[in-house]
Amino acid sequence: MNRWKAFALHLLLSLVIISGIAAAALLVWYPHGLYRIAGLDRLMLVMLCIDIVAGPLLTLVVYKVGKPSLRMDLTVVALVQAAFLGYGLHTLWLSRPVFLVASAVRINLVFANEVEPTELAKARRPEWRRLSWTGPQLVGVLPPEAKDRQRLLQELMATGRDLHELPSEYVDFDRTAPLMLKNSTPYNGKGVQANTNHDRAIPIISRNGEAEMLVNPSSGSPIKVVPSRQWRY
């Protein structure tokens, strides 16, 4: 086997591994097409580029038939690639979606590294006191009462954390859904409002992007992320 064949084999193996990671992440952590606003494409592209540099390209450089230290060199390349891949997986894990937080006017996608452990421990329900491993949990927040507005404003000014980043304020999604549906708009997929009782749309926002979420017109449950209509004219 010459160096180009070794490079091609290593590249193919790397692509298979990265593709498998991307497919698993999409299926488990990004339902409803959340990858559209989560920045997953950019993260996977960075992982792929680093993985190729740290793996197949290094193989192309060091591979030489009959080289006495070839086995040791390839072992070092494999360890370096594994280290970079492990770092990429750790980053992917820390930035996984953990909450879909519905409010009266929008849905916020919250990532694992946006939630402080001390705030997480204050959540009302036990299942909200942990960061999900299997995709974002659907919760809601209600408009704050007059007596709570000053406290939440001070929290925002002191920490930068808005209502959707405070698990202590989370409530069952069913309590928020009627308010959200009241402010949703009909959606027909053509960039204009529809007059039918089909799916409705509500803005969805994350730190990496924004779009619209199609929701069930009866229950308000999420269906899928679609581009904002302002870009569809």
PDB file of C-alpha atoms in Angstrom:
ATOM      1  CA  MET A   1       0.000   0.000   0.000  1.00  0.00           C
ATOM      2  CA  ASN A   2       1.429   3.392  -0.967  1.00  0.00           C
ATOM      3  CA  ARG A   3       0.871   6.629   0.927  1.00  0.00           C
ATOM      4  CA  TRP A   4      -2.008   7.768  -1.277  1.00  0.00           C
ATOM      5  CA  LYS A   5      -3.942   4.585  -0.710  1.00  0.00           C
ATOM      6  CA  ALA A   6      -3.253   4.850   3.023  1.00  0.00           C
ATOM      7  CA  PHE A   7      -4.453   8.460   2.919  1.00  0.00           C
ATOM      8  CA  ALA A   8      -7.627   7.521   1.047  1.00  0.00           C
ATOM      9  CA  LEU A   9      -8.405   4.667   3.444  1.00  0.00           C
ATOM     10  CA  HIS A  10      -7.838   6.850   6.480  1.00  0.00           C
ATOM     11  CA  LEU A  11      -9.946   9.649   4.960  1.00  0.00           C
ATOM     12  CA  LEU A  12     -12.807   7.255   4.236  1.00  0.00           C
ATOM     13  CA  LEU A  13     -12.703   5.924   7.801  1.00  0.00           C
ATOM     14  CA  SER A  14     -12.681   9.470   9.200  1.00  0.00           C
ATOM     15  CA  LEU A  15     -15.658  10.491   7.066  1.00  0.00           C
ATOM     16  CA  VAL A  16     -17.604   7.434   8.209  1.00  0.00           C
ATOM     17  CA  ILE A  17     -16.929   8.240  11.870  1.00  0.00           C
ATOM     18  CA  ILE A  18     -17.863  11.933  11.552  1.00  0.00           C
ATOM     19  CA  SER A  19     -20.972  11.057   9.532  1.00  0.00           C
ATOM     20  CA  GLY A  20     -22.022   8.572  12.204  1.00  0.00           C
ATOM     21  CA  ILE A  21     -21.571  11.168  14.948  1.00  0.00           C
ATOM     22  CA  ALA A  22     -23.565  13.747  12.984  1.00  0.00           C
ATOM     23  CA  ALA A  23     -26.383  11.273  12.256  1.00  0.00           C
ATOM     24  CA  ALA A  24     -26.590  10.203  15.915  1.00  0.00           C
ATOM     25  CA  ALA A  25     -26.670  13.827  17.093  1.00  0.00           C
ATOM     26  CA  LEU A  26     -29.398  14.709  14.608  1.00  0.00           C
ATOM     27  CA  LEU A  27     -31.578  11.784  15.600  1.00  0.00           C
ATOM     28  CA  VAL A  28     -31.188  12.146  19.367  1.00  0.00           C
ATOM     29  CA  TRP A  29     -30.530  15.799  20.196  1.00  0.00           C
ATOM     30  CA  TYR A  30     -32.049  17.797  17.339  1.00  0.00           C
ATOM     31  CA  PRO A  31     -35.682  16.777  16.763  1.00  0.00           C
ATOM     32  CA  HIS A  32     -38.035  18.976  14.754  1.00  0.00           C
ATOM     33  CA  GLY A  33     -35.129  20.204  12.595  1.00  0.00           C
ATOM     34  CA  LEU A  34     -33.551  22.160  15.463  1.00  0.00           C
ATOM     35  CA  TYR A  35     -30.165  21.867  13.776  1.00  0.00           C
ATOM     36  CA  ARG A  36     -31.281  24.757  11.544  1.00  0.00           C
ATOM     37  CA  ILE A  37     -30.781  27.243  14.391  1.00  0.00           C
ATOM     38  CA  ALA A  38     -28.402  25.328  16.673  1.00  0.00           C
ATOM     39  CA  GLY A  39     -25.150  25.828  14.760  1.00  0.00           C
ATOM     40  CA  LEU A  40     -24.635  22.078  14.422  1.00  0.00           C
ATOM     41  CA  ASP A  41     -23.504  22.403  10.800  1.00  0.00           C
ATOM     42  CA  ARG A  42     -20.678  24.765  11.747  1.00  0.00           C
ATOM     43  CA  LEU A  43     -19.564  22.594  14.657  1.00  0.00           C
ATOM     44  CA  MET A  44     -19.530  19.432  12.551  1.00  0.00           C
ATOM     45  CA  LEU A  45     -17.605  21.222   9.780  1.00  0.00           C
ATOM     46  CA  VAL A  46     -14.944  22.314  12.270  1.00  0.00           C
ATOM     47  CA  MET A  47     -14.753  18.772  13.654  1.00  0.00           C
ATOM     48  CA  LEU A  48     -14.400  17.367  10.137  1.00  0.00           C
ATOM     49  CA  CYS A  49     -11.649  19.796   9.131  1.00  0.00           C
ATOM     50  CA  ILE A  50      -9.657  19.206  12.324  1.00  0.00           C
ATOM     51  CA  ASP A  51     -10.178  15.466  12.056  1.00  0.00           C
ATOM     52  CA  ILE A  52      -8.879  15.424   8.474  1.00  0.00           C
ATOM     53  CA  VAL A  53      -5.806  17.509   9.362  1.00  0.00           C
ATOM     54  CA  ALA A  54      -5.055  15.446  12.466  1.00  0.00           C
ATOM     55  CA  GLY A  55      -5.625  12.132  10.717  1.00  0.00           C
ATOM     56  CA  PRO A  56      -5.474  11.481   6.970  1.00  0.00           C
ATOM     57  CA  LEU A  57      -3.150  14.385   6.141  1.00  0.00           C
ATOM     58  CA  LEU A  58      -0.680  13.329   8.822  1.00  0.00           C
ATOM     59  CA  THR A  59      -0.901   9.780   7.479  1.00  0.00           C
ATOM     60  CA  LEU A  60      -0.035  11.117   4.024  1.00  0.00           C
ATOM     61  CA  VAL A  61       3.013  12.878   5.468  1.00  0.00           C
ATOM     62  CA  VAL A  62       4.449  10.047   7.577  1.00  0.00           C
ATOM     63  CA  TYR A  63       3.484   6.985   5.517  1.00  0.00           C
ATOM     64  CA  LYS A  64       6.341   5.330   3.687  1.00  0.00           C
ATOM     65  CA  VAL A  65       6.524   1.661   2.815  1.00  0.00           C
ATOM     66  CA  GLY A  66       9.365  -0.056   4.673  1.00  0.00           C
ATOM     67  CA  LYS A  67       9.898   2.803   7.097  1.00  0.00           C
ATOM     68  CA  PRO A  68      11.204   1.309  10.382  1.00  0.00           C
ATOM     69  CA  SER A  69       9.174   3.631  12.592  1.00  0.00           C
ATOM     70  CA  LEU A  70       6.003   3.463  10.485  1.00  0.00           C
ATOM     71  CA  ARG A  71       3.953   1.585  13.085  1.00  0.00           C
ATOM     72  CA  MET A  72       4.947   4.004  15.821  1.00  0.00           C
ATOM     73  CA  ASP A  73       4.234   7.000  13.574  1.00  0.00           C
ATOM     74  CA  LEU A  74       0.768   5.723  12.669  1.00  0.00           C
ATOM     75  CA  THR A  75       0.054   5.020  16.335  1.00  0.00           C
ATOM     76  CA  VAL A  76       0.933   8.605  17.221  1.00  0.00           C
ATOM     77  CA  VAL A  77      -1.269   9.891  14.365  1.00  0.00           C
ATOM     78  CA  ALA A  78      -4.161   7.771  15.612  1.00  0.00           C
ATOM     79  CA  LEU A  79      -3.713   9.052  19.179  1.00  0.00           C
ATOM     80  CA  VAL A  80      -3.570  12.670  18.022  1.00  0.00           C
ATOM     81  CA  GLN A  81      -6.696  12.205  15.920  1.00  0.00           C
ATOM     82  CA  ALA A  82      -8.486  10.477  18.789  1.00  0.00           C
ATOM     83  CA  ALA A  83      -7.577  13.360  21.119  1.00  0.00           C
ATOM     84  CA  PHE A  84      -8.992  15.963  18.713  1.00  0.00           C
ATOM     85  CA  LEU A  85     -12.074  13.835  18.129  1.00  0.00           C
ATOM     86  CA  GLY A  86     -12.592  13.491  21.873  1.00  0.00           C
ATOM     87  CA  TYR A  87     -12.368  17.255  22.298  1.00  0.00           C
ATOM     88  CA  GLY A  88     -14.894  17.722  19.501  1.00  0.00           C
ATOM     89  CA  LEU A  89     -17.289  15.245  21.107  1.00  0.00           C
ATOM     90  CA  HIS A  90     -16.906  17.019  24.450  1.00  0.00           C
ATOM     91  CA  THR A  91     -17.755  20.352  22.800  1.00  0.00           C
ATOM     92  CA  LEU A  92     -20.730  18.764  21.047  1.00  0.00           C
ATOM     93  CA  TRP A  93     -21.926  17.340  24.370  1.00  0.00           C
ATOM     94  CA  LEU A  94     -21.653  20.671  26.180  1.00  0.00           C
ATOM     95  CA  SER A  95     -23.580  22.475  23.442  1.00  0.00           C
ATOM     96  CA  ARG A  96     -26.402  19.950  23.099  1.00  0.00           C
ATOM     97  CA  PRO A  97     -29.985  21.298  23.329  1.00  0.00           C
ATOM     98  CA  VAL A  98     -31.574  20.559  26.703  1.00  0.00           C
ATOM     99  CA  PHE A  99     -34.723  22.720  26.878  1.00  0.00           C
ATOM    100  CA  LEU A 100     -37.299  24.077  24.470  1.00  0.00           C
ATOM    101  CA  VAL A 101     -38.812  26.927  26.440  1.00  0.00           C
ATOM    102  CA  ALA A 102     -42.131  28.248  25.176  1.00  0.00           C
ATOM    103  CA  SER A 103     -43.362  31.681  26.172  1.00  0.00           C
ATOM    104  CA  ALA A 104     -46.335  33.775  25.109  1.00  0.00           C
ATOM    105  CA  VAL A 105     -44.515  35.149  22.061  1.00  0.00           C
ATOM    106  CA  ARG A 106     -41.766  32.691  21.082  1.00  0.00           C
ATOM    107  CA  ILE A 107     -39.837  29.512  21.761  1.00  0.00           C
ATOM    108  CA  ASN A 108     -36.246  29.611  23.000  1.00  0.00           C
ATOM    109  CA  LEU A 109     -33.798  26.785  22.424  1.00  0.00           C
ATOM    110  CA  VAL A 110     -31.520  26.451  25.455  1.00  0.00           C
ATOM    111  CA  PHE A 111     -28.177  24.617  25.347  1.00  0.00           C
ATOM    112  CA  ALA A 112     -26.515  22.675  28.154  1.00  0.00           C
ATOM    113  CA  ASN A 113     -23.760  25.242  28.681  1.00  0.00           C
ATOM    114  CA  GLU A 114     -26.307  28.050  29.047  1.00  0.00           C
ATOM    115  CA  VAL A 115     -27.808  26.639  32.253  1.00  0.00           C
ATOM    116  CA  GLU A 116     -26.087  27.247  35.574  1.00  0.00           C
ATOM    117  CA  PRO A 117     -26.089  24.202  37.905  1.00  0.00           C
ATOM    118  CA  THR A 118     -27.271  26.362  40.809  1.00  0.00           C
ATOM    119  CA  GLU A 119     -30.249  27.522  38.756  1.00  0.00           C
ATOM    120  CA  LEU A 120     -30.971  24.010  37.529  1.00  0.00           C
ATOM    121  CA  ALA A 121     -31.296  22.783  41.112  1.00  0.00           C
ATOM    122  CA  LYS A 122     -34.133  25.282  41.699  1.00  0.00           C
ATOM    123  CA  ALA A 123     -36.450  23.780  39.062  1.00  0.00           C
ATOM    124  CA  ARG A 124     -39.928  22.850  40.263  1.00  0.00           C
ATOM    125  CA  ARG A 125     -39.986  19.333  38.832  1.00  0.00           C
ATOM    126  CA  PRO A 126     -37.303  16.644  39.383  1.00  0.00           C
ATOM    127  CA  GLU A 127     -36.915  15.927  35.663  1.00  0.00           C
ATOM    128  CA  TRP A 128     -36.095  19.587  35.043  1.00  0.00           C
ATOM    129  CA  ARG A 129     -33.232  19.472  37.549  1.00  0.00           C
ATOM    130  CA  ARG A 130     -31.018  17.528  35.177  1.00  0.00           C
ATOM    131  CA  LEU A 131     -29.729  18.209  31.693  1.00  0.00           C
ATOM    132  CA  SER A 132     -31.337  15.766  29.317  1.00  0.00           C
ATOM    133  CA  TRP A 133     -29.203  13.212  27.473  1.00  0.00           C
ATOM    134  CA  THR A 134     -31.894  12.394  24.924  1.00  0.00           C
ATOM    135  CA  GLY A 135     -33.015  15.677  23.427  1.00  0.00           C
ATOM    136  CA  PRO A 136     -34.537  18.900  24.735  1.00  0.00           C
ATOM    137  CA  GLN A 137     -37.347  18.857  27.267  1.00  0.00           C
ATOM    138  CA  LEU A 138     -40.417  20.905  26.343  1.00  0.00           C
ATOM    139  CA  VAL A 139     -41.327  23.410  29.067  1.00  0.00           C
ATOM    140  CA  GLY A 140     -42.917  26.825  29.341  1.00  0.00           C
ATOM    141  CA  VAL A 141     -42.560  30.137  31.104  1.00  0.00           C
ATOM    142  CA  LEU A 142     -45.379  32.515  31.993  1.00  0.00           C
ATOM    143  CA  PRO A 143     -45.320  36.314  31.884  1.00  0.00           C
ATOM    144  CA  PRO A 144     -44.003  37.410  35.279  1.00  0.00           C
ATOM    145  CA  GLU A 145     -46.424  38.852  37.764  1.00  0.00           C
ATOM    146  CA  ALA A 146     -45.956  42.448  38.871  1.00  0.00           C
ATOM    147  CA  LYS A 147     -44.323  41.423  42.150  1.00  0.00           C
ATOM    148  CA  ASP A 148     -41.683  39.340  40.312  1.00  0.00           C
ATOM    149  CA  ARG A 149     -40.731  41.771  37.552  1.00  0.00           C
ATOM    150  CA  GLN A 150     -38.235  43.765  39.589  1.00  0.00           C
ATOM    151  CA  ARG A 151     -36.540  40.592  40.842  1.00  0.00           C
ATOM    152  CA  LEU A 152     -36.225  39.144  37.335  1.00  0.00           C
ATOM    153  CA  LEU A 153     -34.958  42.453  35.960  1.00  0.00           C
ATOM    154  CA  GLN A 154     -32.267  42.538  38.629  1.00  0.00           C
ATOM    155  CA  GLU A 155     -31.361  38.928  37.779  1.00  0.00           C
ATOM    156  CA  LEU A 156     -31.018  39.853  34.113  1.00  0.00           C
ATOM    157  CA  MET A 157     -28.856  42.886  34.853  1.00  0.00           C
ATOM    158  CA  ALA A 158     -26.634  41.033  37.322  1.00  0.00           C
ATOM    159  CA  THR A 159     -26.114  37.770  35.449  1.00  0.00           C
ATOM    160  CA  GLY A 160     -27.338  38.313  31.886  1.00  0.00           C
ATOM    161  CA  ARG A 161     -29.725  35.386  32.266  1.00  0.00           C
ATOM    162  CA  ASP A 162     -33.151  35.905  30.778  1.00  0.00           C
ATOM    163  CA  LEU A 163     -36.354  34.139  31.813  1.00  0.00           C
ATOM    164  CA  HIS A 164     -35.815  31.142  29.512  1.00  0.00           C
ATOM    165  CA  GLU A 165     -32.430  30.451  31.173  1.00  0.00           C
ATOM    166  CA  LEU A 166     -33.925  30.177  34.661  1.00  0.00           C
ATOM    167  CA  PRO A 167     -35.262  26.651  35.332  1.00  0.00           C
ATOM    168  CA  SER A 168     -36.784  27.931  38.565  1.00  0.00           C
ATOM    169  CA  GLU A 169     -39.329  29.771  36.395  1.00  0.00           C
ATOM    170  CA  TYR A 170     -40.256  26.787  34.211  1.00  0.00           C
ATOM    171  CA  VAL A 171     -43.828  25.514  34.207  1.00  0.00           C
ATOM    172  CA  ASP A 172     -45.599  22.738  32.335  1.00  0.00           C
ATOM    173  CA  PHE A 173     -45.812  23.447  28.617  1.00  0.00           C
ATOM    174  CA  ASP A 174     -49.590  23.003  28.682  1.00  0.00           C
ATOM    175  CA  ARG A 175     -49.911  26.151  30.796  1.00  0.00           C
ATOM    176  CA  THR A 176     -48.043  28.249  28.247  1.00  0.00           C
ATOM    177  CA  ALA A 177     -49.428  26.697  25.052  1.00  0.00           C
ATOM    178  CA  PRO A 178     -52.738  28.668  24.968  1.00  0.00           C
ATOM    179  CA  LEU A 179     -50.877  31.980  25.296  1.00  0.00           C
ATOM    180  CA  MET A 180     -48.386  30.962  22.635  1.00  0.00           C
ATOM    181  CA  LEU A 181     -51.093  29.843  20.211  1.00  0.00           C
ATOM    182  CA  LYS A 182     -52.922  33.125  20.718  1.00  0.00           C
ATOM    183  CA  ASN A 183     -49.857  34.975  19.403  1.00  0.00           C
ATOM    184  CA  SER A 184     -48.990  32.465  16.665  1.00  0.00           C
ATOM    185  CA  THR A 185     -49.784  33.066  13.004  1.00  0.00           C
ATOM    186  CA  PRO A 186     -51.196  30.768  10.302  1.00  0.00           C
ATOM    187  CA  TYR A 187     -48.552  29.303   8.027  1.00  0.00           C
ATOM    188  CA  ASN A 188     -48.960  27.882   4.538  1.00  0.00           C
ATOM    189  CA  GLY A 189     -45.320  27.470   3.588  1.00  0.00           C
ATOM    190  CA  LYS A 190     -45.381  30.107   0.844  1.00  0.00           C
ATOM    191  CA  GLY A 191     -44.171  33.085   2.814  1.00  0.00           C
ATOM    192  CA  VAL A 192     -47.631  34.542   3.425  1.00  0.00           C
ATOM    193  CA  GLN A 193     -50.192  34.133   6.135  1.00  0.00           C
ATOM    194  CA  ALA A 194     -52.834  31.522   5.494  1.00  0.00           C
ATOM    195  CA  ASN A 195     -56.524  31.694   6.280  1.00  0.00           C
ATOM    196  CA  THR A 196     -56.880  27.994   6.979  1.00  0.00           C
ATOM    197  CA  ASN A 197     -56.749  26.171  10.267  1.00  0.00           C
ATOM    198  CA  HIS A 198     -53.566  24.312   9.378  1.00  0.00           C
ATOM    199  CA  ASP A 199     -50.244  24.511  11.193  1.00  0.00           C
ATOM    200  CA  ARG A 200     -49.419  27.731  12.963  1.00  0.00           C
ATOM    201  CA  ALA A 201     -46.024  29.342  13.404  1.00  0.00           C
ATOM    202  CA  ILE A 202     -44.211  31.016  16.273  1.00  0.00           C
ATOM    203  CA  PRO A 203     -40.665  32.470  16.298  1.00  0.00           C
ATOM    204  CA  ILE A 204     -37.933  30.197  17.654  1.00  0.00           C
ATOM    205  CA  ILE A 205     -34.640  31.673  18.790  1.00  0.00           C
ATOM    206  CA  SER A 206     -31.275  30.367  19.949  1.00  0.00           C
ATOM    207  CA  ARG A 207     -27.905  32.039  20.470  1.00  0.00           C
ATOM    208  CA  ASN A 208     -26.911  30.737  17.038  1.00  0.00           C
ATOM    209  CA  GLY A 209     -29.887  31.720  14.927  1.00  0.00           C
ATOM    210  CA  GLU A 210     -33.592  32.213  14.583  1.00  0.00           C
ATOM    211  CA  ALA A 211     -36.413  30.823  12.470  1.00  0.00           C
ATOM    212  CA  GLU A 212     -40.030  29.804  12.955  1.00  0.00           C
ATOM    213  CA  MET A 213     -41.443  26.697  14.569  1.00  0.00           C
ATOM    214  CA  LEU A 214     -44.544  25.133  13.110  1.00  0.00           C
ATOM    215  CA  VAL A 215     -46.822  24.079  15.954  1.00  0.00           C
ATOM    216  CA  ASN A 216     -49.963  22.027  16.232  1.00  0.00           C
ATOM    217  CA  PRO A 217     -52.956  24.418  16.086  1.00  0.00           C
ATOM    218  CA  SER A 218     -54.732  22.527  18.865  1.00  0.00           C
ATOM    219  CA  SER A 219     -52.038  21.551  21.369  1.00  0.00           C
ATOM    220  CA  GLY A 220     -49.204  23.909  20.446  1.00  0.00           C
ATOM    221  CA  SER A 221     -46.733  21.020  20.351  1.00  0.00           C
ATOM    222  CA  PRO A 222     -43.705  21.602  18.084  1.00  0.00           C
ATOM    223  CA  ILE A 223     -43.729  20.094  14.595  1.00  0.00           C
ATOM    224  CA  LYS A 224     -40.683  21.381  12.725  1.00  0.00           C
ATOM    225  CA  VAL A 225     -38.426  24.379  12.256  1.00  0.00           C
ATOM    226  CA  VAL A 226     -38.854  26.347   9.033  1.00  0.00           C
ATOM    227  CA  PRO A 227     -37.083  29.477   7.725  1.00  0.00           C
ATOM    228  CA  SER A 228     -38.485  32.789   8.852  1.00  0.00           C
ATOM    229  CA  ARG A 229     -40.996  34.096   6.348  1.00  0.00           C
ATOM    230  CA  GLN A 230     -39.156  37.366   5.978  1.00  0.00           C
ATOM    231  CA  TRP A 231     -36.561  35.379   4.041  1.00  0.00           C
ATOM    232  CA  ARG A 232     -39.078  33.501   1.907  1.00  0.00           C
ATOM    233  CA  TYR A 233     -40.550  36.303  -0.170  1.00  0.00           C
TER     234      TYR A 233
END
